[in-house]
Amino acid sequence: MKAVITGASKGIGAAIAELFASKGVDIAICARNEQDLKEFHSILEKKYPNVEIISMPVDVSDKSQIDKFSNMLKSTWSTLDILVNNAGVYAPGEVHTEDEGVLENMMEVNVYGPYNLTRALMPYFLKQEHGYIFNMCSVASLIAYPNGGSYSITKFALNGMTKVLRAELKDKGIKVCGVFPGATWSASWAGVELPQHRLMQAEDVAKAIWLQLELSPSAVMEDIVLRPQLGDL
Ligand SMILES: NC(=O)c1ccc[n+]([C@@H]2O[C@H](COP(=O)([O-])OP(=O)(O)OC[C@H]3O[C@@H](n4cnc5c(N)ncnc54)[C@H](OP(=O)(O)O)[C@@H]3O)[C@@H](O)[C@H]2O)c1
């Protein structure tokens, strides 16, 4: 199998990339910082020498970079099985006090990025009548909470896009899934003083995603909602 994972140099995306590679899935990963991406690429290459790993620095908020990435993939891979739209940014705030432009910036990464990449790679899935699309939503896609601000708006929108895709693609052999993690250890939580067990591990999210790939063709997990055992923070 072959998978594309965005925002895969750190955090949840890196955990998904590593789990997929450990299962023998060829992976194409992207993130903005080229150095971080190269370092992660070479770690994976050493650990999983039999897996093909492609990496490219891409800012998913920039449509021309999405086009470059998808064109490179189309000239390299004749098939694609899995797309994980994971890249996302989080800025806490309140709609009525946050800085001007915060909503626009997060929409570009959290919504337009997945929208444009999904559209660019859809020809693979339609031609094959097979494929898996995972959109990294959040519990902030399901409930509003104080200080969620524009982040929550963008994640509700991504959930909306996921539901639309599910309705459009259910009779085309393509499984669409929204992933809704609660608090998960990653760079976003750096400096927060909480005991290790209070948040989930990025690997927990990766393992839940993998379960979808083990289902028969007649079943799909539409939503994967994961929370820390002790609940939301
Ligand atoms: N951690 C949580 O508690 C939590 C909970 C619910 C949902 N989520 C969602 O899960 C996803 C991953 O979060 P995370 O906590 O793992 O984040 P993270 O540790 O900050 O990692 C984010 C990854 O995305 C990349 N990235 C950021 N902006 C990008 C852009 N414009 N284009 C391409 N790549 C970009 C980053 O690399 P560069 O900076 O080099 O680009 C990095 O590889 C996000 O969509 C987030 O909203 C996280």
Short mmCIF file of C-alpha atoms and ligand atoms in Angstrom, two decimals:
data_model
loop_
_atom_site.label_atom_id
_atom_site.label_comp_id
_atom_site.label_asym_id
_atom_site.label_seq_id
_atom_site.Cartn_x
_atom_site.Cartn_y
_atom_site.Cartn_z
CA MET A 1 0.00 0.00 0.00
CA LYS A 2 0.98 3.62 -0.48
CA ALA A 3 0.06 6.54 1.78
CA VAL A 4 0.40 10.32 1.79
CA ILE A 5 0.56 11.97 5.22
CA THR A 6 0.74 15.73 5.67
CA GLY A 7 2.36 17.41 8.66
CA ALA A 8 4.34 14.24 9.23
CA SER A 9 7.65 15.46 10.68
CA LYS A 10 6.33 15.68 14.26
CA GLY A 11 3.52 14.76 16.61
CA ILE A 12 0.52 12.77 15.43
CA GLY A 13 1.55 12.85 11.75
CA ALA A 14 4.98 11.43 12.55
CA ALA A 15 3.39 8.66 14.65
CA ILE A 16 1.08 7.75 11.75
CA ALA A 17 4.01 7.77 9.29
CA GLU A 18 6.08 5.54 11.56
CA LEU A 19 3.25 3.07 12.21
CA PHE A 20 2.47 2.82 8.49
CA ALA A 21 6.16 2.29 7.65
CA SER A 22 6.41 -0.41 10.33
CA LYS A 23 3.49 -2.19 8.62
CA GLY A 24 5.26 -2.07 5.25
CA VAL A 25 3.27 0.83 3.75
CA ASP A 26 5.23 3.10 1.38
CA ILE A 27 4.85 6.69 2.56
CA ALA A 28 5.06 10.19 1.14
CA ILE A 29 5.39 12.78 3.90
CA CYS A 30 5.46 16.56 3.94
CA ALA A 31 5.83 19.47 6.35
CA ARG A 32 7.19 23.02 5.99
CA ASN A 33 10.55 22.76 7.77
CA GLU A 34 12.92 20.97 5.39
CA GLN A 35 15.54 20.15 8.03
CA ASP A 36 13.05 18.48 10.41
CA LEU A 37 11.60 16.55 7.51
CA LYS A 38 15.02 15.36 6.30
CA GLU A 39 15.96 14.21 9.81
CA PHE A 40 12.74 12.26 10.25
CA HIS A 41 13.06 10.83 6.72
CA SER A 42 16.53 9.46 7.48
CA ILE A 43 15.41 7.97 10.84
CA LEU A 44 12.58 6.11 9.07
CA GLU A 45 14.83 5.05 6.19
CA LYS A 46 17.28 3.42 8.61
CA LYS A 47 14.54 1.70 10.64
CA TYR A 48 12.46 0.51 7.68
CA PRO A 49 14.87 -0.09 4.77
CA ASN A 50 12.32 -2.07 2.75
CA VAL A 51 9.77 0.74 2.66
CA GLU A 52 9.78 3.51 0.05
CA ILE A 53 9.85 6.92 1.70
CA ILE A 54 9.29 10.15 -0.20
CA SER A 55 9.47 13.53 1.51
CA MET A 56 8.98 17.06 0.24
CA PRO A 57 8.80 20.40 2.04
CA VAL A 58 5.26 21.65 1.47
CA ASP A 59 3.15 24.35 3.06
CA VAL A 60 -0.38 22.99 2.64
CA SER A 61 -1.82 26.50 2.87
CA ASP A 62 -0.16 27.32 -0.47
CA LYS A 63 -2.08 25.82 -3.40
CA SER A 64 0.90 26.07 -5.76
CA GLN A 65 2.94 23.90 -3.34
CA ILE A 66 0.08 21.38 -3.12
CA ASP A 67 0.04 21.23 -6.92
CA LYS A 68 3.81 20.67 -7.02
CA PHE A 69 3.56 17.92 -4.39
CA SER A 70 0.67 16.13 -6.08
CA ASN A 71 2.28 16.38 -9.54
CA MET A 72 5.50 14.90 -8.14
CA LEU A 73 3.49 12.04 -6.61
CA LYS A 74 1.59 11.38 -9.84
CA SER A 75 4.84 11.14 -11.78
CA THR A 76 6.29 8.74 -9.17
CA TRP A 77 3.43 6.52 -8.01
CA SER A 78 0.84 4.96 -10.33
CA THR A 79 -1.39 4.06 -7.37
CA LEU A 80 -2.27 5.56 -3.99
CA ASP A 81 -4.26 3.88 -1.22
CA ILE A 82 -4.36 6.31 1.70
CA LEU A 83 -4.45 10.07 2.22
CA VAL A 84 -4.10 11.41 5.76
CA ASN A 85 -4.83 15.15 5.92
CA ASN A 86 -3.11 15.68 9.26
CA ALA A 87 -1.27 19.04 9.00
CA GLY A 88 -2.95 21.63 11.15
CA VAL A 89 -2.21 24.65 13.29
CA TYR A 90 -3.65 25.61 16.65
CA ALA A 91 -3.85 29.09 18.10
CA PRO A 92 -5.95 29.51 21.24
CA GLY A 93 -8.17 32.56 21.47
CA GLU A 94 -11.67 33.94 21.48
CA VAL A 95 -13.58 35.05 18.40
CA HIS A 96 -14.29 38.46 19.92
CA THR A 97 -10.73 39.21 21.12
CA GLU A 98 -8.33 37.31 18.83
CA ASP A 99 -6.13 39.18 16.32
CA GLU A 100 -7.37 40.08 12.88
CA GLY A 101 -6.44 37.39 10.32
CA VAL A 102 -6.27 34.49 12.78
CA LEU A 103 -9.33 32.82 11.27
CA GLU A 104 -8.04 33.30 7.72
CA ASN A 105 -4.60 31.83 8.55
CA MET A 106 -6.04 28.76 10.24
CA MET A 107 -8.65 28.24 7.50
CA GLU A 108 -5.85 28.15 4.92
CA VAL A 109 -3.94 25.39 6.74
CA ASN A 110 -6.72 23.44 8.46
CA VAL A 111 -9.40 23.54 5.74
CA TYR A 112 -8.14 24.78 2.34
CA GLY A 113 -5.02 22.57 2.63
CA PRO A 114 -7.01 19.32 3.05
CA TYR A 115 -9.57 20.52 0.48
CA ASN A 116 -6.97 21.24 -2.21
CA LEU A 117 -4.85 18.13 -1.58
CA THR A 118 -7.88 15.83 -1.51
CA ARG A 119 -9.07 17.25 -4.83
CA ALA A 120 -5.59 16.94 -6.35
CA LEU A 121 -5.19 13.27 -5.35
CA MET A 122 -8.81 12.18 -5.93
CA PRO A 123 -8.13 10.92 -9.49
CA TYR A 124 -6.14 8.03 -7.97
CA PHE A 125 -9.03 6.92 -5.81
CA LEU A 126 -11.73 7.38 -8.45
CA LYS A 127 -9.74 5.43 -11.03
CA GLN A 128 -8.99 2.59 -8.60
CA GLU A 129 -12.48 2.64 -7.03
CA HIS A 130 -10.58 2.19 -3.78
CA GLY A 131 -8.92 4.40 -1.20
CA TYR A 132 -8.95 5.74 2.33
CA ILE A 133 -9.16 9.41 3.28
CA PHE A 134 -8.57 10.44 6.89
CA ASN A 135 -9.13 14.04 7.96
CA MET A 136 -7.54 15.06 11.26
CA CYS A 137 -10.38 16.89 12.95
CA SER A 138 -10.47 17.30 16.75
CA VAL A 139 -12.87 17.12 19.66
CA ALA A 140 -12.94 20.88 18.93
CA SER A 141 -14.86 19.88 15.74
CA LEU A 142 -17.66 18.53 17.94
CA ILE A 143 -17.97 20.85 20.91
CA ALA A 144 -17.24 24.52 21.47
CA TYR A 145 -15.09 25.31 24.49
CA PRO A 146 -13.61 28.46 26.04
CA ASN A 147 -10.47 29.64 24.20
CA GLY A 148 -11.24 27.41 21.19
CA GLY A 149 -11.90 30.50 19.05
CA SER A 150 -11.16 30.28 15.34
CA TYR A 151 -9.39 26.92 15.73
CA SER A 152 -12.69 25.38 16.66
CA ILE A 153 -14.41 27.09 13.70
CA THR A 154 -11.85 25.60 11.28
CA LYS A 155 -12.13 22.13 12.80
CA PHE A 156 -15.96 22.24 12.60
CA ALA A 157 -15.47 23.15 8.92
CA LEU A 158 -13.10 20.23 8.37
CA ASN A 159 -15.66 17.91 9.93
CA GLY A 160 -18.22 19.37 7.50
CA MET A 161 -15.93 18.67 4.55
CA THR A 162 -15.41 15.12 5.81
CA LYS A 163 -19.16 14.49 5.96
CA VAL A 164 -19.62 15.90 2.44
CA LEU A 165 -16.85 13.69 1.05
CA ARG A 166 -18.30 10.65 2.80
CA ALA A 167 -21.68 11.26 1.13
CA GLU A 168 -20.07 11.84 -2.27
CA LEU A 169 -17.74 8.84 -2.21
CA LYS A 170 -19.62 6.05 -0.41
CA ASP A 171 -20.66 4.36 -3.68
CA LYS A 172 -17.20 4.73 -5.24
CA GLY A 173 -15.29 2.31 -2.99
CA ILE A 174 -13.60 5.15 -1.11
CA LYS A 175 -13.69 5.18 2.69
CA VAL A 176 -13.77 8.61 4.30
CA CYS A 177 -13.12 9.02 8.01
CA GLY A 178 -12.99 11.95 10.43
CA VAL A 179 -10.49 11.51 13.26
CA PHE A 180 -11.38 13.46 16.43
CA PRO A 181 -8.62 13.32 19.03
CA GLY A 182 -8.77 15.03 22.37
CA ALA A 183 -5.60 16.28 24.03
CA THR A 184 -2.60 14.38 22.65
CA TRP A 185 1.08 14.98 23.58
CA SER A 186 2.81 16.93 20.79
CA ALA A 187 4.78 20.12 20.24
CA SER A 188 1.52 22.04 20.69
CA TRP A 189 1.58 21.09 24.38
CA ALA A 190 5.26 21.97 25.00
CA GLY A 191 5.71 23.63 28.39
CA VAL A 192 2.31 22.59 29.73
CA GLU A 193 2.73 21.17 33.20
CA LEU A 194 0.58 18.08 33.31
CA PRO A 195 1.35 14.49 34.28
CA GLN A 196 2.26 12.30 31.29
CA HIS A 197 -0.84 10.12 31.68
CA ARG A 198 -3.27 13.06 31.49
CA LEU A 199 -2.92 13.30 27.69
CA MET A 200 -3.03 10.63 25.00
CA GLN A 201 0.03 9.55 23.07
CA ALA A 202 0.33 10.36 19.37
CA GLU A 203 0.76 6.61 18.80
CA ASP A 204 -2.77 6.04 20.19
CA VAL A 205 -4.22 8.08 17.34
CA ALA A 206 -2.07 6.24 14.78
CA LYS A 207 -3.20 2.84 16.12
CA ALA A 208 -6.87 3.85 15.93
CA ILE A 209 -6.42 4.91 12.29
CA TRP A 210 -4.78 1.59 11.45
CA LEU A 211 -7.91 -0.29 12.60
CA GLN A 212 -9.81 1.13 9.62
CA LEU A 213 -7.40 -0.63 7.27
CA GLU A 214 -8.23 -3.99 8.84
CA LEU A 215 -11.98 -3.79 8.18
CA SER A 216 -13.69 -5.67 5.35
CA PRO A 217 -14.58 -3.66 2.21
CA SER A 218 -18.21 -3.51 3.38
CA ALA A 219 -17.47 -1.56 6.59
CA VAL A 220 -16.17 1.92 7.33
CA MET A 221 -15.43 3.81 10.52
CA GLU A 222 -16.90 7.21 9.71
CA ASP A 223 -15.74 8.89 12.92
CA ILE A 224 -12.92 7.99 15.28
CA VAL A 225 -13.33 9.90 18.55
CA LEU A 226 -10.54 9.47 21.10
CA ARG A 227 -10.22 11.14 24.48
CA PRO A 228 -7.79 10.88 27.38
CA GLN A 229 -9.10 8.30 29.85
CA LEU A 230 -9.72 11.14 32.35
CA GLY A 231 -11.65 13.15 29.75
CA ASP A 232 -11.12 16.53 28.11
CA LEU A 233 -8.84 19.08 29.73
N1 LIG B 1 -2.15 17.44 19.79
C1 LIG B 1 -3.44 17.54 20.09
O1 LIG B 1 -3.82 17.62 21.29
C2 LIG B 1 -4.47 17.51 19.00
C3 LIG B 1 -5.81 17.29 19.35
C4 LIG B 1 -6.76 17.27 18.35
C5 LIG B 1 -6.40 17.44 17.02
N2 LIG B 1 -5.10 17.67 16.71
C6 LIG B 1 -4.79 17.87 15.29
O2 LIG B 1 -3.82 16.91 14.89
C7 LIG B 1 -3.00 17.43 13.85
C8 LIG B 1 -1.53 17.29 14.24
O3 LIG B 1 -1.33 18.00 15.46
P1 LIG B 1 -0.04 17.80 16.36
O4 LIG B 1 -0.45 18.17 17.73
O5 LIG B 1 0.59 16.48 16.08
O6 LIG B 1 0.87 19.00 15.79
P2 LIG B 1 2.44 19.26 15.86
O7 LIG B 1 3.13 18.33 16.78
O8 LIG B 1 2.57 20.73 16.01
O9 LIG B 1 2.89 18.86 14.37
C9 LIG B 1 2.32 19.50 13.28
C10 LIG B 1 2.94 18.95 12.02
O10 LIG B 1 2.33 19.62 10.91
C11 LIG B 1 3.32 20.35 10.19
N3 LIG B 1 2.70 21.56 9.68
C12 LIG B 1 2.23 22.63 10.38
N4 LIG B 1 1.74 23.54 9.54
C13 LIG B 1 1.89 23.05 8.28
C14 LIG B 1 1.60 23.55 6.99
N5 LIG B 1 1.07 24.76 6.80
N6 LIG B 1 1.90 22.76 5.91
C15 LIG B 1 2.47 21.55 6.08
N7 LIG B 1 2.76 21.04 7.27
C16 LIG B 1 2.48 21.79 8.37
C17 LIG B 1 4.46 20.57 11.19
O11 LIG B 1 5.74 20.74 10.59
P3 LIG B 1 6.25 22.19 10.12
O12 LIG B 1 6.04 23.12 11.28
O13 LIG B 1 7.67 21.98 9.74
O14 LIG B 1 5.39 22.55 8.94
C18 LIG B 1 4.41 19.22 11.93
O15 LIG B 1 5.05 18.21 11.18
C19 LIG B 1 -3.45 18.88 13.65
O16 LIG B 1 -4.36 18.95 12.59
C20 LIG B 1 -4.15 19.21 14.98
O17 LIG B 1 -5.11 20.22 14.84
C21 LIG B 1 -4.12 17.71 17.66
#
